[in-house]
Amino acid sequence: MKVKEVRELSTKEIIERIDAEEMALEQKKINHSISPLDNPMQIKAQRRTIARLKTVLRQRLEEEENNN
């Protein structure tokens, strides 16, 4: 998921997406420890997606705080 796509989501959608992505990441880690994934770079990509979501969320919250 690109930053441009993340910015198009609402704040509520971003929060829900973070929760879903974190749960999926944990599941991938567990599955990878049991039997290796075909492409372990999926874990790295998922971590980066979560980081992008959290970054955009933090920027929005700071903007809202500064506007008040």
mmCIF file with all atom_site columns, C-alpha atoms in Angstrom:
data_model
loop_
_atom_site.group_PDB
_atom_site.id
_atom_site.type_symbol
_atom_site.label_atom_id
_atom_site.label_alt_id
_atom_site.label_comp_id
_atom_site.label_asym_id
_atom_site.label_entity_id
_atom_site.label_seq_id
_atom_site.pdbx_PDB_ins_code
_atom_site.Cartn_x
_atom_site.Cartn_y
_atom_site.Cartn_z
_atom_site.occupancy
_atom_site.B_iso_or_equiv
_atom_site.pdbx_formal_charge
_atom_site.auth_seq_id
_atom_site.auth_comp_id
_atom_site.auth_asym_id
_atom_site.auth_atom_id
_atom_site.pdbx_PDB_model_num
ATOM 1  C CA . MET A 1 1  ? 0.000   0.000   0.000  1.00 0.00 ? 1  MET A CA 1
ATOM 2  C CA . LYS A 1 2  ? 1.468   3.308   -1.097 1.00 0.00 ? 2  LYS A CA 1
ATOM 3  C CA . VAL A 1 3  ? 1.375   6.516   0.962  1.00 0.00 ? 3  VAL A CA 1
ATOM 4  C CA . LYS A 1 4  ? -0.944  8.094   -1.608 1.00 0.00 ? 4  LYS A CA 1
ATOM 5  C CA . GLU A 1 5  ? -3.470  5.293   -1.052 1.00 0.00 ? 5  GLU A CA 1
ATOM 6  C CA . VAL A 1 6  ? -3.163  5.632   2.729  1.00 0.00 ? 6  VAL A CA 1
ATOM 7  C CA . ARG A 1 7  ? -3.819  9.375   2.618  1.00 0.00 ? 7  ARG A CA 1
ATOM 8  C CA . GLU A 1 8  ? -7.102  8.744   0.786  1.00 0.00 ? 8  GLU A CA 1
ATOM 9  C CA . LEU A 1 9  ? -8.437  6.688   3.723  1.00 0.00 ? 9  LEU A CA 1
ATOM 10 C CA . SER A 1 10 ? -10.345 8.269   6.593  1.00 0.00 ? 10 SER A CA 1
ATOM 11 C CA . THR A 1 11 ? -8.810  8.337   10.066 1.00 0.00 ? 11 THR A CA 1
ATOM 12 C CA . LYS A 1 12 ? -11.193 5.647   11.288 1.00 0.00 ? 12 LYS A CA 1
ATOM 13 C CA . GLU A 1 13 ? -10.333 3.421   8.311  1.00 0.00 ? 13 GLU A CA 1
ATOM 14 C CA . ILE A 1 14 ? -6.606  3.864   9.003  1.00 0.00 ? 14 ILE A CA 1
ATOM 15 C CA . ILE A 1 15 ? -7.027  2.793   12.631 1.00 0.00 ? 15 ILE A CA 1
ATOM 16 C CA . GLU A 1 16 ? -9.022  -0.277  11.584 1.00 0.00 ? 16 GLU A CA 1
ATOM 17 C CA . ARG A 1 17 ? -6.465  -1.106  8.905  1.00 0.00 ? 17 ARG A CA 1
ATOM 18 C CA . ILE A 1 18 ? -3.587  -0.854  11.412 1.00 0.00 ? 18 ILE A CA 1
ATOM 19 C CA . ASP A 1 19 ? -5.313  -3.347  13.702 1.00 0.00 ? 19 ASP A CA 1
ATOM 20 C CA . ALA A 1 20 ? -5.983  -5.752  10.831 1.00 0.00 ? 20 ALA A CA 1
ATOM 21 C CA . GLU A 1 21 ? -2.450  -5.483  9.446  1.00 0.00 ? 21 GLU A CA 1
ATOM 22 C CA . GLU A 1 22 ? -0.863  -6.039  12.876 1.00 0.00 ? 22 GLU A CA 1
ATOM 23 C CA . MET A 1 23 ? -2.980  -9.152  13.431 1.00 0.00 ? 23 MET A CA 1
ATOM 24 C CA . ALA A 1 24 ? -2.045  -10.466 9.977  1.00 0.00 ? 24 ALA A CA 1
ATOM 25 C CA . LEU A 1 25 ? 1.648   -9.776  10.662 1.00 0.00 ? 25 LEU A CA 1
ATOM 26 C CA . GLU A 1 26 ? 1.553   -11.717 13.916 1.00 0.00 ? 26 GLU A CA 1
ATOM 27 C CA . GLN A 1 27 ? -0.116  -14.624 12.121 1.00 0.00 ? 27 GLN A CA 1
ATOM 28 C CA . LYS A 1 28 ? 2.552   -14.561 9.400  1.00 0.00 ? 28 LYS A CA 1
ATOM 29 C CA . LYS A 1 29 ? 5.305   -14.614 12.018 1.00 0.00 ? 29 LYS A CA 1
ATOM 30 C CA . ILE A 1 30 ? 3.726   -17.597 13.741 1.00 0.00 ? 30 ILE A CA 1
ATOM 31 C CA . ASN A 1 31 ? 3.256   -19.436 10.451 1.00 0.00 ? 31 ASN A CA 1
ATOM 32 C CA . HIS A 1 32 ? 6.826   -18.631 9.439  1.00 0.00 ? 32 HIS A CA 1
ATOM 33 C CA . SER A 1 33 ? 8.206   -20.082 12.680 1.00 0.00 ? 33 SER A CA 1
ATOM 34 C CA . ILE A 1 34 ? 6.309   -23.331 12.092 1.00 0.00 ? 34 ILE A CA 1
ATOM 35 C CA . SER A 1 35 ? 7.015   -23.724 8.390  1.00 0.00 ? 35 SER A CA 1
ATOM 36 C CA . PRO A 1 36 ? 9.030   -21.156 6.419  1.00 0.00 ? 36 PRO A CA 1
ATOM 37 C CA . LEU A 1 37 ? 7.135   -18.865 4.090  1.00 0.00 ? 37 LEU A CA 1
ATOM 38 C CA . ASP A 1 38 ? 7.806   -19.049 0.370  1.00 0.00 ? 38 ASP A CA 1
ATOM 39 C CA . ASN A 1 39 ? 8.728   -15.372 0.417  1.00 0.00 ? 39 ASN A CA 1
ATOM 40 C CA . PRO A 1 40 ? 9.886   -14.141 3.850  1.00 0.00 ? 40 PRO A CA 1
ATOM 41 C CA . MET A 1 41 ? 10.086  -10.602 2.450  1.00 0.00 ? 41 MET A CA 1
ATOM 42 C CA . GLN A 1 42 ? 6.301   -10.491 2.948  1.00 0.00 ? 42 GLN A CA 1
ATOM 43 C CA . ILE A 1 43 ? 6.953   -9.919  6.647  1.00 0.00 ? 43 ILE A CA 1
ATOM 44 C CA . LYS A 1 44 ? 9.189   -6.940  5.901  1.00 0.00 ? 44 LYS A CA 1
ATOM 45 C CA . ALA A 1 45 ? 6.646   -5.496  3.462  1.00 0.00 ? 45 ALA A CA 1
ATOM 46 C CA . GLN A 1 46 ? 3.850   -5.851  6.003  1.00 0.00 ? 46 GLN A CA 1
ATOM 47 C CA . ARG A 1 47 ? 5.916   -4.092  8.694  1.00 0.00 ? 47 ARG A CA 1
ATOM 48 C CA . ARG A 1 48 ? 6.549   -1.213  6.305  1.00 0.00 ? 48 ARG A CA 1
ATOM 49 C CA . THR A 1 49 ? 2.852   -0.961  5.461  1.00 0.00 ? 49 THR A CA 1
ATOM 50 C CA . ILE A 1 50 ? 2.032   -0.721  9.168  1.00 0.00 ? 50 ILE A CA 1
ATOM 51 C CA . ALA A 1 51 ? 4.688   1.978   9.566  1.00 0.00 ? 51 ALA A CA 1
ATOM 52 C CA . ARG A 1 52 ? 3.192   3.982   6.682  1.00 0.00 ? 52 ARG A CA 1
ATOM 53 C CA . LEU A 1 53 ? -0.271  3.745   8.207  1.00 0.00 ? 53 LEU A CA 1
ATOM 54 C CA . LYS A 1 54 ? 0.976   4.841   11.631 1.00 0.00 ? 54 LYS A CA 1
ATOM 55 C CA . THR A 1 55 ? 2.952   7.731   10.134 1.00 0.00 ? 55 THR A CA 1
ATOM 56 C CA . VAL A 1 56 ? -0.049  9.136   8.270  1.00 0.00 ? 56 VAL A CA 1
ATOM 57 C CA . LEU A 1 57 ? -2.250  8.674   11.341 1.00 0.00 ? 57 LEU A CA 1
ATOM 58 C CA . ARG A 1 58 ? 0.245   10.533  13.527 1.00 0.00 ? 58 ARG A CA 1
ATOM 59 C CA . GLN A 1 59 ? 0.483   13.378  11.003 1.00 0.00 ? 59 GLN A CA 1
ATOM 60 C CA . ARG A 1 60 ? -3.298  13.742  10.952 1.00 0.00 ? 60 ARG A CA 1
ATOM 61 C CA . LEU A 1 61 ? -3.561  13.744  14.732 1.00 0.00 ? 61 LEU A CA 1
ATOM 62 C CA . GLU A 1 62 ? -0.856  16.407  14.973 1.00 0.00 ? 62 GLU A CA 1
ATOM 63 C CA . GLU A 1 63 ? -2.642  18.555  12.370 1.00 0.00 ? 63 GLU A CA 1
ATOM 64 C CA . GLU A 1 64 ? -5.910  18.277  14.281 1.00 0.00 ? 64 GLU A CA 1
ATOM 65 C CA . GLU A 1 65 ? -4.136  19.184  17.520 1.00 0.00 ? 65 GLU A CA 1
ATOM 66 C CA . ASN A 1 66 ? -2.496  22.227  15.938 1.00 0.00 ? 66 ASN A CA 1
ATOM 67 C CA . ASN A 1 67 ? -5.777  23.404  14.420 1.00 0.00 ? 67 ASN A CA 1
ATOM 68 C CA . ASN A 1 68 ? -7.499  23.438  17.812 1.00 0.00 ? 68 ASN A CA 1
#
